[in-house]
Amino acid sequence: MEAGEFAAVAEPFRRELTTHCYRMLGAADEAQDVVQETYLRAWRGWGRFEGRSSVRVWLYRIATNACLTALGQRARRPLPSGLGAPADEPGAEATFDPDLPWLQPLADDPADTVVRRESLRLALIASLQLLPPRQRAVLLLREVLEFPAADVASLLDMSVPAVKSSLQRARATLDAARGEPLSDPASPEARAQLDAYMAAFVDTDMTALEEALRKDATLEVVPSRTWFAGKATCVPYLASVLGYPGEWAMFPVGANGQPAVVVYRAGIAFGVVLLSPTPTGLAGIVLFTGADQVDRFGYPPVLPPTAPSPAR
């Protein structure tokens, strides 16, 4: 088969394979690398593909096993809240750990369905990291992708009873870690909370920012192990970084099926914030700092002087 013919058969599955690998690995960059490796392996092995399964199932077999190999070589990817208790004081010195393999956000695809977006929520991706890699693969293949148990057993070289047992254990772990449902990011309440958050920062309105948060809101900044829980610590910390009017510029994007903003400070790319909206206010703020995070969403490292902030 010529390269063009192979691409025509295999390329339609690239986006969904990338999403699957992201769920497995918790990192957008790593997922793209694994998918690239998957296509290279598939191209090299195309002559041995005998059509006993669909091309889609065959690609998932290669990709999932590549993910399992990658996961065997490193520790899980956490968020700060997965590493210890929150700080008691808003002025607590941040403990940065840039060498830790942190969880990364994934930019939304406009073509994603509601179900696909919900399966990418940041809290769920973090919870998946608690599962042993093979359990994680079983759960994703069965629950998210809805592959039959027999197909999963074939993909992972397991027996059907072993697949069912792994799925049961994975469900039990996730049920214990499952958080409350979030508002649909397209809902009026979620949009209003996103707008209020952006406007509060751009206008240096601490009152509005405090009103946007729930009493039990959490605040996390990657790559710091230090995080905060509750308004008593979140609000003073935010006040310490709020700065002056116009210092911050924010642009709404979508990430992990949640409202998000690309953030600039004094015109320099600062990071990406993911928000967790609920009917009673923002339950969580996670900031992923760094120009590399901004670049993943297609924004430049330096903001053009004429670019207005949508929050204004």
Tab-separated table of C-alpha atoms in Angstrom:
chain	number	residue	atom	x	y	z
A	1	MET	CA	0.000	0.000	0.000
A	2	GLU	CA	1.247	3.447	-0.881
A	3	ALA	CA	1.691	6.083	1.841
A	4	GLY	CA	-1.250	8.058	0.483
A	5	GLU	CA	-3.542	5.039	0.670
A	6	PHE	CA	-2.457	4.261	4.229
A	7	ALA	CA	-3.071	7.870	5.262
A	8	ALA	CA	-6.562	7.782	3.768
A	9	VAL	CA	-7.408	4.708	5.831
A	10	ALA	CA	-5.680	5.636	9.094
A	11	GLU	CA	-5.655	9.445	9.384
A	12	PRO	CA	-9.381	9.824	10.215
A	13	PHE	CA	-8.646	8.252	13.622
A	14	ARG	CA	-5.744	10.516	14.615
A	15	ARG	CA	-7.768	12.992	16.721
A	16	GLU	CA	-9.625	10.356	18.704
A	17	LEU	CA	-6.414	8.391	19.246
A	18	THR	CA	-4.729	11.548	20.555
A	19	THR	CA	-7.603	12.081	22.969
A	20	HIS	CA	-7.402	8.458	24.126
A	21	CYS	CA	-3.655	8.709	24.679
A	22	TYR	CA	-4.162	11.964	26.584
A	23	ARG	CA	-6.621	10.249	28.908
A	24	MET	CA	-4.081	7.476	29.425
A	25	LEU	CA	-1.035	9.708	29.876
A	26	GLY	CA	-2.360	13.038	31.212
A	27	ALA	CA	-0.101	15.105	28.933
A	28	ALA	CA	-0.956	16.604	25.550
A	29	ASP	CA	2.641	16.629	24.291
A	30	GLU	CA	3.271	13.031	25.285
A	31	ALA	CA	-0.022	11.930	23.742
A	32	GLN	CA	0.909	13.473	20.400
A	33	ASP	CA	4.313	11.766	20.494
A	34	VAL	CA	2.741	8.386	21.218
A	35	VAL	CA	0.215	8.808	18.416
A	36	GLN	CA	3.011	9.693	16.015
A	37	GLU	CA	4.804	6.517	17.123
A	38	THR	CA	1.546	4.593	16.667
A	39	TYR	CA	1.224	5.674	13.052
A	40	LEU	CA	4.854	4.860	12.365
A	41	ARG	CA	4.401	1.367	13.797
A	42	ALA	CA	1.155	0.903	11.901
A	43	TRP	CA	2.745	1.930	8.606
A	44	ARG	CA	5.653	-0.431	9.156
A	45	GLY	CA	3.333	-3.258	10.140
A	46	TRP	CA	0.649	-2.687	7.543
A	47	GLY	CA	1.750	-5.687	5.530
A	48	ARG	CA	1.066	-7.923	8.531
A	49	PHE	CA	-2.409	-6.504	9.138
A	50	GLU	CA	-4.722	-9.348	8.166
A	51	GLY	CA	-8.051	-7.601	8.683
A	52	ARG	CA	-9.139	-9.769	11.611
A	53	SER	CA	-10.277	-6.570	13.299
A	54	SER	CA	-11.133	-3.104	12.008
A	55	VAL	CA	-8.346	-0.617	11.276
A	56	ARG	CA	-9.671	1.465	14.192
A	57	VAL	CA	-9.368	-1.404	16.690
A	58	TRP	CA	-5.920	-2.268	15.338
A	59	LEU	CA	-4.721	1.322	15.795
A	60	TYR	CA	-6.122	1.418	19.328
A	61	ARG	CA	-4.229	-1.765	20.131
A	62	ILE	CA	-0.945	-0.207	19.012
A	63	ALA	CA	-1.643	3.134	20.729
A	64	THR	CA	-2.819	1.652	24.032
A	65	ASN	CA	0.168	-0.639	24.328
A	66	ALA	CA	2.499	2.232	23.464
A	67	CYS	CA	0.881	4.202	26.304
A	68	LEU	CA	1.357	1.279	28.701
A	69	THR	CA	5.032	1.146	27.768
A	70	ALA	CA	5.395	4.895	28.370
A	71	LEU	CA	3.603	4.656	31.727
A	72	GLY	CA	5.950	1.907	32.847
A	73	GLN	CA	8.850	4.347	32.632
A	74	ARG	CA	7.585	7.151	34.897
A	75	ALA	CA	5.384	8.067	37.835
A	76	ARG	CA	1.798	9.278	37.519
A	77	ARG	CA	1.035	12.864	36.533
A	78	PRO	CA	-0.633	14.713	39.425
A	79	LEU	CA	-2.173	18.080	40.180
A	80	PRO	CA	-0.927	19.878	43.331
A	81	SER	CA	-4.018	18.719	45.247
A	82	GLY	CA	-2.989	15.121	44.613
A	83	LEU	CA	0.306	15.529	46.456
A	84	GLY	CA	-0.693	16.630	49.947
A	85	ALA	CA	-2.858	18.838	52.127
A	86	PRO	CA	-3.611	22.490	51.244
A	87	ALA	CA	-1.551	25.296	52.742
A	88	ASP	CA	-2.930	26.781	55.964
A	89	GLU	CA	-1.709	30.309	55.241
A	90	PRO	CA	-2.230	32.339	52.033
A	91	GLY	CA	1.292	33.695	52.409
A	92	ALA	CA	2.827	30.223	52.504
A	93	GLU	CA	5.981	30.001	50.448
A	94	ALA	CA	5.294	28.086	47.242
A	95	THR	CA	7.196	24.861	46.744
A	96	PHE	CA	7.943	24.660	43.040
A	97	ASP	CA	8.820	21.329	41.462
A	98	PRO	CA	9.302	21.888	37.710
A	99	ASP	CA	10.879	18.455	37.243
A	100	LEU	CA	7.760	16.582	38.345
A	101	PRO	CA	5.742	15.140	35.419
A	102	TRP	CA	2.678	17.313	36.019
A	103	LEU	CA	-0.752	16.867	34.495
A	104	GLN	CA	-1.271	19.069	31.431
A	105	PRO	CA	-4.455	20.621	29.982
A	106	LEU	CA	-5.818	19.647	26.583
A	107	ALA	CA	-7.320	22.206	24.227
A	108	ASP	CA	-10.917	21.449	23.251
A	109	ASP	CA	-11.780	20.362	19.748
A	110	PRO	CA	-14.914	22.140	18.467
A	111	ALA	CA	-16.015	18.803	17.002
A	112	ASP	CA	-16.051	17.094	20.405
A	113	THR	CA	-19.451	15.944	21.609
A	114	VAL	CA	-20.760	16.725	25.085
A	115	VAL	CA	-19.979	13.173	26.188
A	116	ARG	CA	-16.398	13.422	24.936
A	117	ARG	CA	-15.907	16.749	26.712
A	118	GLU	CA	-17.204	15.341	29.980
A	119	SER	CA	-14.752	12.444	29.731
A	120	LEU	CA	-11.909	14.981	29.547
A	121	ARG	CA	-12.730	16.986	32.704
A	122	LEU	CA	-9.511	17.802	34.529
A	123	ALA	CA	-10.653	16.190	37.779
A	124	LEU	CA	-11.429	12.955	35.923
A	125	ILE	CA	-8.059	12.933	34.155
A	126	ALA	CA	-6.392	13.456	37.547
A	127	SER	CA	-8.458	10.615	39.043
A	128	LEU	CA	-7.484	8.303	36.181
A	129	GLN	CA	-3.868	8.796	37.216
A	130	LEU	CA	-4.700	6.969	40.457
A	131	LEU	CA	-5.401	3.761	38.553
A	132	PRO	CA	-2.713	1.242	37.626
A	133	PRO	CA	-2.002	1.657	33.904
A	134	ARG	CA	-3.697	-1.562	32.775
A	135	GLN	CA	-6.826	-0.821	34.825
A	136	ARG	CA	-6.834	2.661	33.313
A	137	ALA	CA	-6.701	1.193	29.819
A	138	VAL	CA	-9.529	-1.250	30.547
A	139	LEU	CA	-11.754	1.465	31.986
A	140	LEU	CA	-11.204	3.837	29.066
A	141	LEU	CA	-11.667	1.210	26.405
A	142	ARG	CA	-14.824	-0.186	28.007
A	143	GLU	CA	-16.498	2.848	29.604
A	144	VAL	CA	-15.458	5.741	27.371
A	145	LEU	CA	-14.926	4.088	24.005
A	146	GLU	CA	-17.478	1.332	24.667
A	147	PHE	CA	-15.402	-1.446	23.144
A	148	PRO	CA	-16.837	-4.939	23.804
A	149	ALA	CA	-15.084	-6.867	26.572
A	150	ALA	CA	-13.831	-9.409	24.031
A	151	ASP	CA	-12.183	-6.654	21.968
A	152	VAL	CA	-10.544	-5.172	25.072
A	153	ALA	CA	-9.266	-8.606	26.060
A	154	SER	CA	-7.746	-9.017	22.606
A	155	LEU	CA	-6.267	-5.500	22.618
A	156	LEU	CA	-4.545	-5.995	25.965
A	157	ASP	CA	-3.789	-9.734	25.743
A	158	MET	CA	-6.066	-10.452	28.705
A	159	SER	CA	-8.902	-12.881	29.326
A	160	VAL	CA	-12.477	-11.596	29.333
A	161	PRO	CA	-12.883	-12.416	33.073
A	162	ALA	CA	-9.679	-10.461	33.779
A	163	VAL	CA	-11.069	-7.484	31.855
A	164	LYS	CA	-14.294	-7.578	33.857
A	165	SER	CA	-12.397	-7.835	37.144
A	166	SER	CA	-10.100	-4.929	36.243
A	167	LEU	CA	-13.066	-2.809	35.228
A	168	GLN	CA	-14.805	-3.463	38.538
A	169	ARG	CA	-11.719	-2.442	40.535
A	170	ALA	CA	-11.196	0.673	38.394
A	171	ARG	CA	-14.808	1.749	38.864
A	172	ALA	CA	-14.505	1.362	42.633
A	173	THR	CA	-11.396	3.577	42.713
A	174	LEU	CA	-12.952	6.276	40.538
A	175	ASP	CA	-16.231	6.263	42.461
A	176	ALA	CA	-14.278	7.048	45.634
A	177	ALA	CA	-12.444	9.924	43.922
A	178	ARG	CA	-15.324	11.299	41.852
A	179	GLY	CA	-16.143	14.978	42.436
A	180	GLU	CA	-19.385	16.833	41.937
A	181	PRO	CA	-20.695	17.498	38.423
A	182	LEU	CA	-19.680	20.784	36.813
A	183	SER	CA	-21.917	23.152	34.889
A	184	ASP	CA	-21.975	22.837	31.121
A	185	PRO	CA	-19.326	25.325	29.887
A	186	ALA	CA	-21.827	26.649	27.343
A	187	SER	CA	-24.502	27.322	29.981
A	188	PRO	CA	-25.357	30.934	30.901
A	189	GLU	CA	-24.138	30.450	34.479
A	190	ALA	CA	-20.774	29.054	33.387
A	191	ARG	CA	-20.313	31.828	30.840
A	192	ALA	CA	-21.217	34.436	33.462
A	193	GLN	CA	-18.662	32.999	35.888
A	194	LEU	CA	-15.984	33.011	33.198
A	195	ASP	CA	-16.754	36.626	32.286
A	196	ALA	CA	-16.761	37.683	35.953
A	197	TYR	CA	-13.382	36.012	36.542
A	198	MET	CA	-11.765	37.693	33.534
A	199	ALA	CA	-13.251	41.111	34.274
A	200	ALA	CA	-12.206	40.943	37.938
A	201	PHE	CA	-8.563	40.384	37.006
A	202	VAL	CA	-8.450	42.925	34.186
A	203	ASP	CA	-10.157	45.584	36.322
A	204	THR	CA	-8.384	44.606	39.571
A	205	ASP	CA	-11.752	44.113	41.247
A	206	MET	CA	-11.101	41.985	44.304
A	207	THR	CA	-14.707	42.186	45.453
A	208	ALA	CA	-15.973	40.721	42.189
A	209	LEU	CA	-13.324	38.014	42.286
A	210	GLU	CA	-14.296	37.030	45.821
A	211	GLU	CA	-17.968	36.923	44.874
A	212	ALA	CA	-17.191	34.589	41.980
A	213	LEU	CA	-15.709	31.945	44.294
A	214	ARG	CA	-17.569	29.413	46.358
A	215	LYS	CA	-16.771	29.242	50.053
A	216	ASP	CA	-15.010	25.912	49.537
A	217	ALA	CA	-13.204	26.877	46.314
A	218	THR	CA	-9.738	25.518	45.613
A	219	LEU	CA	-6.775	27.187	43.914
A	220	GLU	CA	-3.855	25.318	42.341
A	221	VAL	CA	-0.819	26.603	40.441
A	222	VAL	CA	1.245	24.148	38.399
A	223	PRO	CA	4.188	23.518	38.856
A	224	SER	CA	3.875	24.323	42.579
A	225	ARG	CA	3.095	21.689	45.202
A	226	THR	CA	1.488	24.438	47.295
A	227	TRP	CA	-2.265	24.850	46.879
A	228	PHE	CA	-5.159	26.454	48.745
A	229	ALA	CA	-8.655	25.403	49.772
A	230	GLY	CA	-11.446	27.726	50.923
A	231	LYS	CA	-11.968	31.470	50.489
A	232	ALA	CA	-10.059	32.195	53.690
A	233	THR	CA	-6.797	31.315	51.912
A	234	CYS	CA	-7.691	31.597	48.199
A	235	VAL	CA	-8.878	35.213	48.336
A	236	PRO	CA	-5.814	36.683	50.134
A	237	TYR	CA	-3.519	34.778	47.800
A	238	LEU	CA	-5.344	36.123	44.733
A	239	ALA	CA	-5.242	39.638	46.210
A	240	SER	CA	-1.458	39.372	46.463
A	241	VAL	CA	-1.085	38.768	42.719
A	242	LEU	CA	-3.945	40.893	41.362
A	243	GLY	CA	-1.638	43.784	40.453
A	244	TYR	CA	-2.847	46.980	38.751
A	245	PRO	CA	-5.700	47.594	36.285
A	246	GLY	CA	-4.731	46.485	32.815
A	247	GLU	CA	-1.770	44.379	33.968
A	248	TRP	CA	-3.597	41.200	33.013
A	249	ALA	CA	-5.116	40.312	29.634
A	250	MET	CA	-7.275	37.231	29.296
A	251	PHE	CA	-8.763	35.415	26.306
A	252	PRO	CA	-11.425	32.709	26.635
A	253	VAL	CA	-10.644	29.255	25.283
A	254	GLY	CA	-11.872	25.749	26.011
A	255	ALA	CA	-9.818	23.042	27.719
A	256	ASN	CA	-10.800	19.638	29.072
A	257	GLY	CA	-14.446	20.415	28.457
A	258	GLN	CA	-14.272	23.354	30.883
A	259	PRO	CA	-14.176	27.162	30.580
A	260	ALA	CA	-10.583	28.344	30.362
A	261	VAL	CA	-8.564	31.476	29.670
A	262	VAL	CA	-5.196	32.173	28.109
A	263	VAL	CA	-3.451	34.647	30.410
A	264	TYR	CA	-0.938	37.425	29.696
A	265	ARG	CA	0.773	39.567	32.317
A	266	ALA	CA	2.115	42.882	31.094
A	267	GLY	CA	1.820	41.531	27.545
A	268	ILE	CA	3.892	38.389	28.215
A	269	ALA	CA	2.386	34.917	28.019
A	270	PHE	CA	1.770	33.765	31.582
A	271	GLY	CA	-0.250	30.554	31.397
A	272	VAL	CA	-3.642	28.939	31.018
A	273	VAL	CA	-6.349	28.870	33.696
A	274	LEU	CA	-9.025	26.191	33.878
A	275	LEU	CA	-12.197	27.014	35.819
A	276	SER	CA	-14.669	24.634	37.467
A	277	PRO	CA	-18.087	26.324	37.312
A	278	THR	CA	-21.031	25.069	39.376
A	279	PRO	CA	-24.523	26.495	39.959
A	280	THR	CA	-23.250	28.092	43.187
A	281	GLY	CA	-20.026	29.622	41.867
A	282	LEU	CA	-16.492	28.661	40.903
A	283	ALA	CA	-15.443	25.517	42.744
A	284	GLY	CA	-11.897	25.426	41.445
A	285	ILE	CA	-9.178	27.385	39.670
A	286	VAL	CA	-6.139	25.644	38.206
A	287	LEU	CA	-3.384	27.737	36.641
A	288	PHE	CA	-0.842	26.051	34.387
A	289	THR	CA	1.992	28.554	34.144
A	290	GLY	CA	4.393	29.017	31.256
A	291	ALA	CA	4.543	30.298	27.700
A	292	ASP	CA	4.590	26.691	26.492
A	293	GLN	CA	1.090	26.219	27.897
A	294	VAL	CA	-0.107	29.306	26.005
A	295	ASP	CA	1.542	28.072	22.811
A	296	ARG	CA	-0.500	24.848	22.934
A	297	PHE	CA	-3.618	26.965	22.499
A	298	GLY	CA	-2.238	28.781	19.467
A	299	TYR	CA	-1.448	32.105	21.181
A	300	PRO	CA	1.843	34.026	20.781
A	301	PRO	CA	4.469	34.415	23.534
A	302	VAL	CA	4.098	38.220	23.427
A	303	LEU	CA	0.776	39.973	23.040
A	304	PRO	CA	0.575	42.522	20.196
A	305	PRO	CA	0.162	46.029	21.692
A	306	THR	CA	-3.104	46.595	19.822
A	307	ALA	CA	-4.780	43.375	20.970
A	308	PRO	CA	-7.704	44.131	23.322
A	309	SER	CA	-8.756	41.798	26.100
A	310	PRO	CA	-12.268	40.383	25.600
A	311	ALA	CA	-12.820	40.920	29.324
A	312	ARG	CA	-12.717	44.725	28.884
